[in-house]
Coordinates of C-alpha atoms in Angstrom, one line a residue:
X1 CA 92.9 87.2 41.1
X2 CA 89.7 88.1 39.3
X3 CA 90.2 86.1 35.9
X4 CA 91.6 83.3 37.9
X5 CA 88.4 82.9 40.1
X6 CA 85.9 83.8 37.4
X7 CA 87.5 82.5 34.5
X8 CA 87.2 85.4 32.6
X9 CA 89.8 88.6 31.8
X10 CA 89.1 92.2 31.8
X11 CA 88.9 92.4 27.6
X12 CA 86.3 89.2 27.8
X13 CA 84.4 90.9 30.6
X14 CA 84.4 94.3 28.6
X15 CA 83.0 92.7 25.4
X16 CA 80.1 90.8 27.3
X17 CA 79.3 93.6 29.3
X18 CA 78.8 96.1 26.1
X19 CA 76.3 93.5 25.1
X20 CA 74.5 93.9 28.5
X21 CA 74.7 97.6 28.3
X22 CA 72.7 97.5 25.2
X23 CA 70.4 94.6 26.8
X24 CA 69.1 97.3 29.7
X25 CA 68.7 100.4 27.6
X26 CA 66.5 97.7 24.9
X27 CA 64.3 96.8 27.9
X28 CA 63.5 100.3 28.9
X29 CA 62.8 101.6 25.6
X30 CA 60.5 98.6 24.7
X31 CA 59.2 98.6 28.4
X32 CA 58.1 101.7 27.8
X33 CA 56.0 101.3 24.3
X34 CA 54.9 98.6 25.8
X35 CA 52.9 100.4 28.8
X36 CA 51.5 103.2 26.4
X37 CA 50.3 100.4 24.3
X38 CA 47.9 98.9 26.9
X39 CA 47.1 102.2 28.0
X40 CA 46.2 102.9 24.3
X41 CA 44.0 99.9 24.3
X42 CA 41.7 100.9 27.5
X43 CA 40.0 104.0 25.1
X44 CA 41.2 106.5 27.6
X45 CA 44.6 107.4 26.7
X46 CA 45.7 109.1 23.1
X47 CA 49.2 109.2 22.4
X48 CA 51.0 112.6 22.0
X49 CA 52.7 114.8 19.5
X50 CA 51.0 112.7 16.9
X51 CA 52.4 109.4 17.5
X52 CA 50.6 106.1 16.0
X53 CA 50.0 103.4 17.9
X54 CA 51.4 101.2 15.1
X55 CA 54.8 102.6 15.5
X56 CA 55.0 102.1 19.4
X57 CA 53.7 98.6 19.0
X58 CA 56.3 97.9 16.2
X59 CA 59.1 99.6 18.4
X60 CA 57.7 97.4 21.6
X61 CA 58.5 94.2 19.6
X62 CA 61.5 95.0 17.7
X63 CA 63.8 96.4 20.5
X64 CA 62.4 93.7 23.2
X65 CA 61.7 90.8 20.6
X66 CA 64.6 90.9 18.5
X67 CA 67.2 93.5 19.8
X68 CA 67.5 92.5 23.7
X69 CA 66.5 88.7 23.6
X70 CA 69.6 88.8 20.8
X71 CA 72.4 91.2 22.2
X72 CA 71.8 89.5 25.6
X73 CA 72.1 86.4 24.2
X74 CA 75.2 86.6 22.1
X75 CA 76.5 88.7 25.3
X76 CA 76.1 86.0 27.9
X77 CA 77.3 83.1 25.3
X78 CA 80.4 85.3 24.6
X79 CA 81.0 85.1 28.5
X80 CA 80.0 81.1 28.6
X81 CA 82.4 80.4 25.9
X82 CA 85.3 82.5 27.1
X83 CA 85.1 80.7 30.7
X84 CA 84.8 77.5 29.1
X85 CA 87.3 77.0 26.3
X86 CA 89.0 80.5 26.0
X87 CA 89.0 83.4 23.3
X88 CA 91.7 84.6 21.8
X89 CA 92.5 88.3 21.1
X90 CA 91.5 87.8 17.4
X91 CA 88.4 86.1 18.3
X92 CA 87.8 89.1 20.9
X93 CA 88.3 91.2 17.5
X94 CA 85.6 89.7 15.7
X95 CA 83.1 89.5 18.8
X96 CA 83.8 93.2 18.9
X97 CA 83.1 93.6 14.8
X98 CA 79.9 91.8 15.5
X99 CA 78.6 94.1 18.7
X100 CA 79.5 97.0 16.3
X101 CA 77.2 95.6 13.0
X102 CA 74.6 94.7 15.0
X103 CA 74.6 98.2 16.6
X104 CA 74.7 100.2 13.7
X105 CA 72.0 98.2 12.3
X106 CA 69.9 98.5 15.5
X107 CA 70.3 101.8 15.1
X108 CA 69.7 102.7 11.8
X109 CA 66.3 100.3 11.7
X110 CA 65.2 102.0 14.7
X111 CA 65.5 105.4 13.7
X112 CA 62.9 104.5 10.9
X113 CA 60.7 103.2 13.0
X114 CA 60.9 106.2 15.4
X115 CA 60.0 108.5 12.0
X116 CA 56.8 106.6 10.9
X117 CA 58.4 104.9 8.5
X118 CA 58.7 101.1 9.4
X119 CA 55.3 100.6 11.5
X120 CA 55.6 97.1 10.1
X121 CA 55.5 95.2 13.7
X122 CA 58.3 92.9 14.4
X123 CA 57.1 90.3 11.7
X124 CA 57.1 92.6 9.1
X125 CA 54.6 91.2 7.1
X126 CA 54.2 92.5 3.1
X127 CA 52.5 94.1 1.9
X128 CA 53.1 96.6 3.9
X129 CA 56.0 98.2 3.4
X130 CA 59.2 100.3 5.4
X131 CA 61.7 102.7 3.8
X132 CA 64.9 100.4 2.9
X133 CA 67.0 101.7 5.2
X134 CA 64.9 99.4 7.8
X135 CA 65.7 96.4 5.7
X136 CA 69.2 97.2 5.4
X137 CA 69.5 97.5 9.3
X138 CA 68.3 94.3 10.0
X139 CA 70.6 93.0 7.4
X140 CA 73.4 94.2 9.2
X141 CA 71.8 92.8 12.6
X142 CA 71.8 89.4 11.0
X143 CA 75.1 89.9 9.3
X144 CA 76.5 90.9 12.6
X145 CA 75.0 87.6 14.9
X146 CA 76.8 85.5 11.9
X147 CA 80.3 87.1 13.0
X148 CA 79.3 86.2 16.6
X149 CA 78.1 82.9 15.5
X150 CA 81.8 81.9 13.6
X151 CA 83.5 83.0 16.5
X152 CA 81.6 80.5 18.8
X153 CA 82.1 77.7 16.2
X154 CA 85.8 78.7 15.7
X155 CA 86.3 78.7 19.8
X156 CA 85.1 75.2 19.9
X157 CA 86.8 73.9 17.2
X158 CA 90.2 75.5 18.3
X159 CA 89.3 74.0 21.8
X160 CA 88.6 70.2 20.2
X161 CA 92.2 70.7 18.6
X162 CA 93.9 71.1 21.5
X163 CA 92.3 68.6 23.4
X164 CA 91.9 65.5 21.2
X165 CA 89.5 62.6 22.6
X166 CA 87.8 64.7 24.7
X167 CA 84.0 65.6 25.2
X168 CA 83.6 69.6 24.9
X169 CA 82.5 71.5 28.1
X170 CA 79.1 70.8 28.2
X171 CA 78.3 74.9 27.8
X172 CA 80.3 75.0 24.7
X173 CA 78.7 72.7 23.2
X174 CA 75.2 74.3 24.2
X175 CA 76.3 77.4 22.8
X176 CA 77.6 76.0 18.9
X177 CA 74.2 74.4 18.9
X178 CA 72.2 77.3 19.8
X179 CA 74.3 79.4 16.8
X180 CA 74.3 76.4 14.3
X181 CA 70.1 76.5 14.3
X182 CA 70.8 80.9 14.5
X183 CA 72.7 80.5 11.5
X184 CA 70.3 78.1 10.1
X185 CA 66.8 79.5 10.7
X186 CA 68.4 83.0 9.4
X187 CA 69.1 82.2 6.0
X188 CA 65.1 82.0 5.9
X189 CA 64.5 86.3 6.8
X190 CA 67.7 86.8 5.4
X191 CA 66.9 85.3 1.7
X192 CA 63.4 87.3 2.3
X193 CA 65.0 90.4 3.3
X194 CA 67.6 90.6 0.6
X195 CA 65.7 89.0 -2.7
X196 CA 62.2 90.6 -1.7
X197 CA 61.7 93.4 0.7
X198 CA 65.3 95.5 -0.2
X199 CA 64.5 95.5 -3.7
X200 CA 60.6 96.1 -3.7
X201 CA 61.1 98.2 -1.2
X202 CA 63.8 100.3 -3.5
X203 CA 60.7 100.4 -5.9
X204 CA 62.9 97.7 -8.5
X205 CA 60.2 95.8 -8.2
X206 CA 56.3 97.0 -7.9
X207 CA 54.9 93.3 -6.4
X208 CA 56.5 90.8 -3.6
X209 CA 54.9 87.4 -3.5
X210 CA 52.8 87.4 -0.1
X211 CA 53.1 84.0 0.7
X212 CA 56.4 83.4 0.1
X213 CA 57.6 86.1 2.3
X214 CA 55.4 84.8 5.2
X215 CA 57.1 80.9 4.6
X216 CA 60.8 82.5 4.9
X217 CA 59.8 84.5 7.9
X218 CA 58.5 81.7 9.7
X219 CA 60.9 79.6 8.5
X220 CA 62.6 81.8 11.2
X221 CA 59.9 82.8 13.1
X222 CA 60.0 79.8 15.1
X223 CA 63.3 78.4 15.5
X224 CA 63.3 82.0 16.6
X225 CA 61.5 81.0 20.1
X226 CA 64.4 78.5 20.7
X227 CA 66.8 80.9 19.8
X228 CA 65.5 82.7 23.1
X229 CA 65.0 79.3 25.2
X230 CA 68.3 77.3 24.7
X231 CA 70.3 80.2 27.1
X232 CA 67.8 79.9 29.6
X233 CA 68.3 76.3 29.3
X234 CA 71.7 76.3 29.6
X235 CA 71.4 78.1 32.6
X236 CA 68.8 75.8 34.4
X237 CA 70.9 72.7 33.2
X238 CA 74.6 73.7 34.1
X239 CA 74.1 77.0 36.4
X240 CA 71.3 76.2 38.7
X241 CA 73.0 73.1 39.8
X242 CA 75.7 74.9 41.1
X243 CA 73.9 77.6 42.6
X244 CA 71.5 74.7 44.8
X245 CA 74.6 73.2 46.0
X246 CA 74.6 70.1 43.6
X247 CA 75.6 68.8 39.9
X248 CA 74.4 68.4 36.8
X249 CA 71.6 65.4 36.9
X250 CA 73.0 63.9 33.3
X251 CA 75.5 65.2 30.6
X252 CA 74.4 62.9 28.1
X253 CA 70.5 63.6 28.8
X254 CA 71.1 67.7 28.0
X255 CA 73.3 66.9 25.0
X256 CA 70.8 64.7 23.7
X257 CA 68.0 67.3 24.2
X258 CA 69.7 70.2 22.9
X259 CA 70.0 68.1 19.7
X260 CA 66.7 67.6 19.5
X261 CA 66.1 71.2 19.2
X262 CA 69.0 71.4 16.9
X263 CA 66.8 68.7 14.5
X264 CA 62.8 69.7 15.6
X265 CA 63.0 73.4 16.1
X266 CA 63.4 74.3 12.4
X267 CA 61.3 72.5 9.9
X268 CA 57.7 73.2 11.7
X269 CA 56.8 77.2 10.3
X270 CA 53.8 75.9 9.0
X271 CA 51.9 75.2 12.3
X272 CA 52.0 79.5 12.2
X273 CA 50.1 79.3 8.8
X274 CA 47.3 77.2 9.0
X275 CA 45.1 79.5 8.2
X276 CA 47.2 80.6 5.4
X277 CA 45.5 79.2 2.1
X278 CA 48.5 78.1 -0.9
X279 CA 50.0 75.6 1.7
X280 CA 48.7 72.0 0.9
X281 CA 47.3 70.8 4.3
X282 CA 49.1 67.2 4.1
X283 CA 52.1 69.8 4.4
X284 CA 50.5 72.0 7.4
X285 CA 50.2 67.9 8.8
X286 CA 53.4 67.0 8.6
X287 CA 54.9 70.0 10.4
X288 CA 52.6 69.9 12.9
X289 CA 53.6 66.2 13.9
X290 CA 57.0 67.7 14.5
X291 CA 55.9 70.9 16.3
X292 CA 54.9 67.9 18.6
X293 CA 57.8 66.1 18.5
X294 CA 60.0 69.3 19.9
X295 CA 57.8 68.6 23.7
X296 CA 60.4 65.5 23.8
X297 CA 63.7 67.5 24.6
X298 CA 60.7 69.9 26.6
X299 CA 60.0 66.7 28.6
X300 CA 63.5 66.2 29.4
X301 CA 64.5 69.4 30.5
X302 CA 61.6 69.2 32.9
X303 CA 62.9 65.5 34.5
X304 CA 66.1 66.8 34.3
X305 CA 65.8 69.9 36.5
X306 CA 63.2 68.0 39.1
X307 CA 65.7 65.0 39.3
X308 CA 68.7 67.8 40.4
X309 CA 66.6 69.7 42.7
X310 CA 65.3 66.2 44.7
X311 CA 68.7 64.5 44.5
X312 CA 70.4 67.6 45.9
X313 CA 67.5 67.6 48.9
X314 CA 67.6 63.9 49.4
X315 CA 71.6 64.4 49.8
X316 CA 71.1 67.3 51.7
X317 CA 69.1 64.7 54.7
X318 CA 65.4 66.3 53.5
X319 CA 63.2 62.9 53.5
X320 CA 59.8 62.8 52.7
X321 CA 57.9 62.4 49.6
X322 CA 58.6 66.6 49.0
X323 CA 60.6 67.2 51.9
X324 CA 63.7 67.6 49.4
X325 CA 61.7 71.2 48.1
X326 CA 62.5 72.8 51.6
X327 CA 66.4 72.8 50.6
X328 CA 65.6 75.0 47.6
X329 CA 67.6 78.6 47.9
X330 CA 64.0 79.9 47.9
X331 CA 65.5 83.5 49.1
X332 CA 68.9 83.6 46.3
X333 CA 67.2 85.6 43.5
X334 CA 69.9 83.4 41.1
X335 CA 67.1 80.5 42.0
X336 CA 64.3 82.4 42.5
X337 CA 64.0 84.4 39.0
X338 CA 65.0 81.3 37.0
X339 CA 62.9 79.0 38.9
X340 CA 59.1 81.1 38.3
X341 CA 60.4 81.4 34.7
X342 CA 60.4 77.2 34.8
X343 CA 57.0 77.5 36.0
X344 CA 55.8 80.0 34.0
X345 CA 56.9 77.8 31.3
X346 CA 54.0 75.2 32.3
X347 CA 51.0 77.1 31.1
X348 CA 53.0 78.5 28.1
X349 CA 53.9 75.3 26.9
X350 CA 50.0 74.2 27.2
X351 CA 49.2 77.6 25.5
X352 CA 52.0 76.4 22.0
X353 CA 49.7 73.2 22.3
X354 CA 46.8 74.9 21.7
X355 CA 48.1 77.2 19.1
X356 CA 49.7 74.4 17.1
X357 CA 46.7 72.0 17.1
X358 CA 44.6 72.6 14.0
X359 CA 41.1 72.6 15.4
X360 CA 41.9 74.6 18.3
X361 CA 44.2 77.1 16.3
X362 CA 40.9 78.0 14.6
X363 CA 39.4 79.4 18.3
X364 CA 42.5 81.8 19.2
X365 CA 44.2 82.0 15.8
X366 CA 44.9 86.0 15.3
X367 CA 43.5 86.7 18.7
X368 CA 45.3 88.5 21.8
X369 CA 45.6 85.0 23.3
X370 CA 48.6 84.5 21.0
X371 CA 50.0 88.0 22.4
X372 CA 49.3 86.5 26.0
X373 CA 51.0 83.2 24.8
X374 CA 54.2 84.8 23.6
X375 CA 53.9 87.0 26.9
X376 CA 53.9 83.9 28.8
X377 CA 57.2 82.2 26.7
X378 CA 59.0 85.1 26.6
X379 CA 58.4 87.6 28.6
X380 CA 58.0 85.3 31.9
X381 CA 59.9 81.9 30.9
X382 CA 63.0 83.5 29.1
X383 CA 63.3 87.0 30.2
X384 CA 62.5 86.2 34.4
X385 CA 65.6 83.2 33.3
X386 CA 67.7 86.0 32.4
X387 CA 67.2 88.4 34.8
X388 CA 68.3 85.6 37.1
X389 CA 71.2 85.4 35.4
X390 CA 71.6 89.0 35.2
X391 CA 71.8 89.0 38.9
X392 CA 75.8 87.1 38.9
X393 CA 76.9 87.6 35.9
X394 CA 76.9 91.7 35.7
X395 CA 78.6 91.5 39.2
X396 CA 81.3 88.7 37.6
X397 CA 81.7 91.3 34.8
X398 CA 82.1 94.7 36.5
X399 CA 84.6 93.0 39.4
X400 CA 81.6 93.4 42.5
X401 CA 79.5 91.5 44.9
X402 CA 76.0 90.3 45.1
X403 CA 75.0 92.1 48.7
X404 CA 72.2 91.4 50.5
X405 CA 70.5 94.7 49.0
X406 CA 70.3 93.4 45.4
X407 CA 69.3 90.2 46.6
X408 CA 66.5 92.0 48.4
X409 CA 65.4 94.1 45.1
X410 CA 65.7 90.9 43.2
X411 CA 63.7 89.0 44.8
X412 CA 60.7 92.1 44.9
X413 CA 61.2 92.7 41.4
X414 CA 60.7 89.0 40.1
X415 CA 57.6 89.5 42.6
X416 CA 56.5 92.4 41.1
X417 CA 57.0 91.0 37.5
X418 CA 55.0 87.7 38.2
X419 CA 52.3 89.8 39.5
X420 CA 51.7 92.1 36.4
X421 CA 52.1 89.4 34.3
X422 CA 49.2 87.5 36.0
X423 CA 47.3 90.3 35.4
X424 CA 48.1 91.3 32.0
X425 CA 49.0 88.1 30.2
X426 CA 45.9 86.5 31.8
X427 CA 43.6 89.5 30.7
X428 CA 44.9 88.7 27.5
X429 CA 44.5 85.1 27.1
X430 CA 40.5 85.3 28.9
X431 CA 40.1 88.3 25.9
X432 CA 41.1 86.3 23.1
X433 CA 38.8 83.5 24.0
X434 CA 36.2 86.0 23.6
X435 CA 37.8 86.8 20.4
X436 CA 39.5 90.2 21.0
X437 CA 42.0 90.4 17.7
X438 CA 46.3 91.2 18.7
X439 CA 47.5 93.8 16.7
X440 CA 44.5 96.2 17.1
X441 CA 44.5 99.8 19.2
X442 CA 41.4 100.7 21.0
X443 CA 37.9 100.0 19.0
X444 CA 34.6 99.3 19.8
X445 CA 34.1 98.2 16.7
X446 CA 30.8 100.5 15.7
X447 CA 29.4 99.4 19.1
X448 CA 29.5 95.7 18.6
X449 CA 28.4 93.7 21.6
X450 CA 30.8 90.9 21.1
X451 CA 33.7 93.6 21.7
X452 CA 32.1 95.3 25.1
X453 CA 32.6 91.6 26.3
X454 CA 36.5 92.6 26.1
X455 CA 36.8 95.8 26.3
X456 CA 37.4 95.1 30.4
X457 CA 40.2 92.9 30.0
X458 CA 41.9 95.6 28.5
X459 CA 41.7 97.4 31.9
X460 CA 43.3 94.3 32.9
X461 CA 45.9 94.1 30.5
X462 CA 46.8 98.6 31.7
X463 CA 46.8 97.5 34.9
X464 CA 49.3 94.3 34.4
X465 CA 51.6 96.3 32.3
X466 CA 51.8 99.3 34.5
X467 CA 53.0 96.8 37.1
X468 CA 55.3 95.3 34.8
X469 CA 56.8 98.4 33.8
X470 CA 57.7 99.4 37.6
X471 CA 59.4 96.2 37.6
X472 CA 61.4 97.1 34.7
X473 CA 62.6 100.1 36.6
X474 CA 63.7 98.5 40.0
X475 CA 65.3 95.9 37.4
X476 CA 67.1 98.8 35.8
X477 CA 67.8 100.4 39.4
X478 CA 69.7 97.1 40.4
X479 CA 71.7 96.8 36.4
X480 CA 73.1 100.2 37.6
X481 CA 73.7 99.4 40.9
X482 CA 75.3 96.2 40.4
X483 CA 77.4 98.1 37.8
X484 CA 78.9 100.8 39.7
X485 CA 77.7 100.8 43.4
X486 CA 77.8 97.1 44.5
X487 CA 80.7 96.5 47.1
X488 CA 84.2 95.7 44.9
X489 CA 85.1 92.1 45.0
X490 CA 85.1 88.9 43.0
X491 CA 81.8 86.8 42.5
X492 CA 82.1 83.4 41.3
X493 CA 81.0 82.2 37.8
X494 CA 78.7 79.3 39.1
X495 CA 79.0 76.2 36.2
X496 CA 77.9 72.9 38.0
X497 CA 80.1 70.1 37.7
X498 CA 78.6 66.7 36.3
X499 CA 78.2 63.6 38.7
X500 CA 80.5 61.1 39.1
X501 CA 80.6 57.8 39.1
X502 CA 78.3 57.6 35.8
X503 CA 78.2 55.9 32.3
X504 CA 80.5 58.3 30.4
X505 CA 79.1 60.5 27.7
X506 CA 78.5 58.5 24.5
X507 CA 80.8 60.0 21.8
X508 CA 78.2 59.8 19.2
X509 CA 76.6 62.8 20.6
X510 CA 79.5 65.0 19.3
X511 CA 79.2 63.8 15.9
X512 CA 78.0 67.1 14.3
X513 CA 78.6 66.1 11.1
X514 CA 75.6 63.6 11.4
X515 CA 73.4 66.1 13.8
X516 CA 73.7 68.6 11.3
X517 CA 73.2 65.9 8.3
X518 CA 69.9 64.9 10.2
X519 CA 68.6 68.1 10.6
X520 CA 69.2 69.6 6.9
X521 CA 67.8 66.3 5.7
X522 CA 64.6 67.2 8.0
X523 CA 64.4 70.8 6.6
X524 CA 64.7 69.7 3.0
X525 CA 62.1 66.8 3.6
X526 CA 60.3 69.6 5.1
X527 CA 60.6 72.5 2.6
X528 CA 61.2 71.5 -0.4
X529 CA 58.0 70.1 -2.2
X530 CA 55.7 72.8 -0.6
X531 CA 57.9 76.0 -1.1
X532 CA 58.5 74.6 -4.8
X533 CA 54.5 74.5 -4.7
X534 CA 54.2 77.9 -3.5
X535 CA 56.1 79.4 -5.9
X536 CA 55.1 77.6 -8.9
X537 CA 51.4 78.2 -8.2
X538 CA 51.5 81.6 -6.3
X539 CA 49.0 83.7 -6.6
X540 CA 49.4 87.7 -8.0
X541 CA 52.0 90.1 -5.8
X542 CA 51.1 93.0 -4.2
X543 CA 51.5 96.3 -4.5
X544 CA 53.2 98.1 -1.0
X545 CA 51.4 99.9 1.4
X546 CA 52.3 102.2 4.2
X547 CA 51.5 103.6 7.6
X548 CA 51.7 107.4 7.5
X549 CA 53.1 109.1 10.6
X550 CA 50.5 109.2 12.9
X551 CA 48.0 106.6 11.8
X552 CA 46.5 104.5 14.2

């Protein structure tokens, strides 16, 4: 009764929901650094036992940056995939090989970091320097998202076999895109990790080219920020629908913009370096021009979800220039938490704007603004998206109900979230105009007045991340109740059904042959002549250098 109603069988349901176990216990440990880190930065708080603030900060963006946004991820897609076009008990086998490398590696690069010896934040720049065993560990996390990635393009193509001539569920197809640019951006950190870090870090080699290392990891680094948007996308393009009571607004329109991800999202790393001298700036041009050009499929998400919501009113009987808003589930935390995330998405678009525009990347380049940017992106847009998603899809997997108690605490904790992140992603955007730096504990800078003038917002910043964190416990409270204490029953798995009635899906759009042509044409156009550039006219390596336990 339950897999015929949700789609999904116990052995699916038990690999997804090992994914989400390790999603909640991510979010409280990062939650937690991430609250003694703005209470670090107000001066009135040391940390104990002889902790450095380096290593909390690094844990904060490791575990939440990489570890949850990626466990979650694969976790939900696994679930998406197996409701969609099926998984097989070998495929189940490998999905579970991949949970288990990607733990083991979680583990083992966490432990180091936990021992002072990997405060190297979550971008790991050189030259400084962690013991190997925190390269190995995310090795084995890349190597691990790979398995989950084959088994998504294998689940496809087995599906396309068996159903010859017709268009892939639109989900399915959502998902091999999303893993296609995974498996694409990480061959950037993984050559990094594996031909410089491991073996300088093994003391094989005494120097690692700086600027190299910086142009793989960004390589990454931004297709990275996709990597976390596309599920939240899927969700407001093919779950939302459903949830509002209507369908999908266009099939082609969300195929067309996910490929336009697929082919933008990769080749522009440089618009993080501009500042970074060795890049020729006709180079830093040319990659900003298609940082620019990824607001297209932006732009279309945007009509897209506005068109649903005021077709759905409008059939609904609301008239009225915005009469079609009032139909909105405004109290079903399933719209609610998704929907602020959209509109969170607003400013922190306008914010990427900023930070890839040359001039005005000068102003906030290497200032807490970018920490209140990325607050903004992912910590509102994607994570307030998956908490909404959180809120049927842990009840789908554990065989329960969404009562009207979790519904209640759902709706107060995206409250409570949106209100400490006013406060402390605001505090840090107004500090980082001032100039406050990111990456910096508590200094007043030998009494410098240009620092007093920020010193306040990190008050701000305490009292927004105090607020967030309590959110992160009543979203904790209702993981465990939905788990084990939520009433038994079968929830449905909402998937929106596209319109009828319509010009069908042009076929072209399934031709991945010449999407992924386009895109490692784009990348090579991209990459090539610079990063041959780079390492022809490099400048000296560099020696390593380390954190000991307890600096700050």
């Amino acid at each position: 009764m339950i897999a015929e109603k949700t789609g999904l069988s116990k052995p699916d349901s038990k690999l997804a929901m090992a994914f989400m176990w390790v999603t909640f216990i991510s979010l409280l440990i990062g939650g937690l650094m991430g609250l003694l880190q703005t209470l670090v930065r107000t001066g009135n708080f040391t940390l104990p036992f002889g902790i450095g603030y380096y290593q909390i900060l690094t844990v904060h963006g490791v575990i939440l940056g990489l570890v949850l946004t990626t466990f979650f991820i694969i976790g939900f897609q696994f679930a998406l995939m197996a409701k969609t076009v099926g998984m097989t008990s070998k495929q189940r086998k490998y999905g579970w090989a991949s949970f288990w490398v990607m733990l083991i590696g979680t583990t083992a690069s966490a432990i180091m970091i936990l021992l002072g010896k990997a405060s190297v934040l979550y971008t790991f720049y050189a030259p400084l320097k962690a013991h190997p065993i925190f390269y190995f560990g995310l090795t084995l996390v890349i190597v691990g998202s790979w398995i989950a990635c084959f088994v998504n393009f294998r689940q496809l193509y087995k599906w396309k076999k068996e159903h010859p001539g017709e268009h892939s569920p639109l989900l399915a197809f959502m998902v091999v895109i999303n893993m296609l640019m995974w498996f694409i951006c990480t061959l950037g950190v993984a050559a990094t990790v594996l031909i410089q870090f491991i073996p300088w870090s093994l003391g094989l080699d005494g120097e690692i080219n700086i600027l190299v290392s910086r142009t793989l990891f960004w390589y990454f680094g931004h297709p990275l920020v996709y990597f976390w948007l596309l599920p939240a996308y899927m969700a407001w393009y093919a779950i939302l629908p459903k949830i509002i009571g209507g369908k999908i607004f266009s099939d082609s329109l969300a195929r067309l913009a996910f490929i336009l991800f697929l082919i933008f999202s990769i080749p522009v790393g440089f618009h993080h370096q501009l500042l970074e001298p060795g890049i020729d700036p006709m180079w830093k041009y040319i990659q900003v021009v298609l940082t620019f050009a990824v607001v297209i499929p932006s732009l279309l998400t945007a009509f897209s979800m506005f068109a649903t919501f005021e077709i759905t009113g409008r059939q609904k009987g609301y008239t009225g220039l915005f009469g079609w808003l009032r139909h909105l589930p405004w109290k079903d935390v399933r719209f609610f938490a998704p929907f602020m995330g959209m509109v969170a998405f607003i400013p922190a678009g306008a914010g990427g704007i900023i930070n890839a525009s040359n001039q005005m990347n000068q102003v906030v380049h290497n200032t807490i603004w970018v920490t209140g940017h990325f607050h903004l992106t992912l910590a509102t847009t994607v994570i307030l998206t998956f908490f909404g998603i959180s809120y049927w899809l842990v009840p789908v997997l554990t065989g329960r109900k969404i009562d009207k108690k979790i519904n209640t605490l759902g709706m107060t904790q995206t409250i409570v979230w949106l209100v400490g992140m006013f406060f402390m992603s605001g505090s840090m955007h107004l500090a980082g105009l001032l100039g406050a730096p990111r990456r910096s504990a508590f200094s007043e800078y030998q009494g410098s007045a240009q620092a007093a003038e920020w010193i306040g917002y990190q008050y701000g910043q305490a009292i927004g991340g105090s607020i967030l964190f309590i959110g992160i416990l009543i979203m904790l409270y209702n993981f465990f109740y939905m788990t084990f204490k939520a009433p038994k029953g079968v929830e449905e798995f909402p998937i929106a059904a596209s319109p009828t009635g319509t010009e069908p899906t042009p076929l072209v759009l399934e031709n991945w042959r010449l999407w992924i042509g386009i895109t490692v044409v784009l990348i090579g156009f991209a990459y090539t002549i610079p990063f041959v550039d780079i390492i022809q006219n490099s400048p000296p390596g560099s020696p390593p250098f380390e954190w000991p336990i307890g600096n700050n």
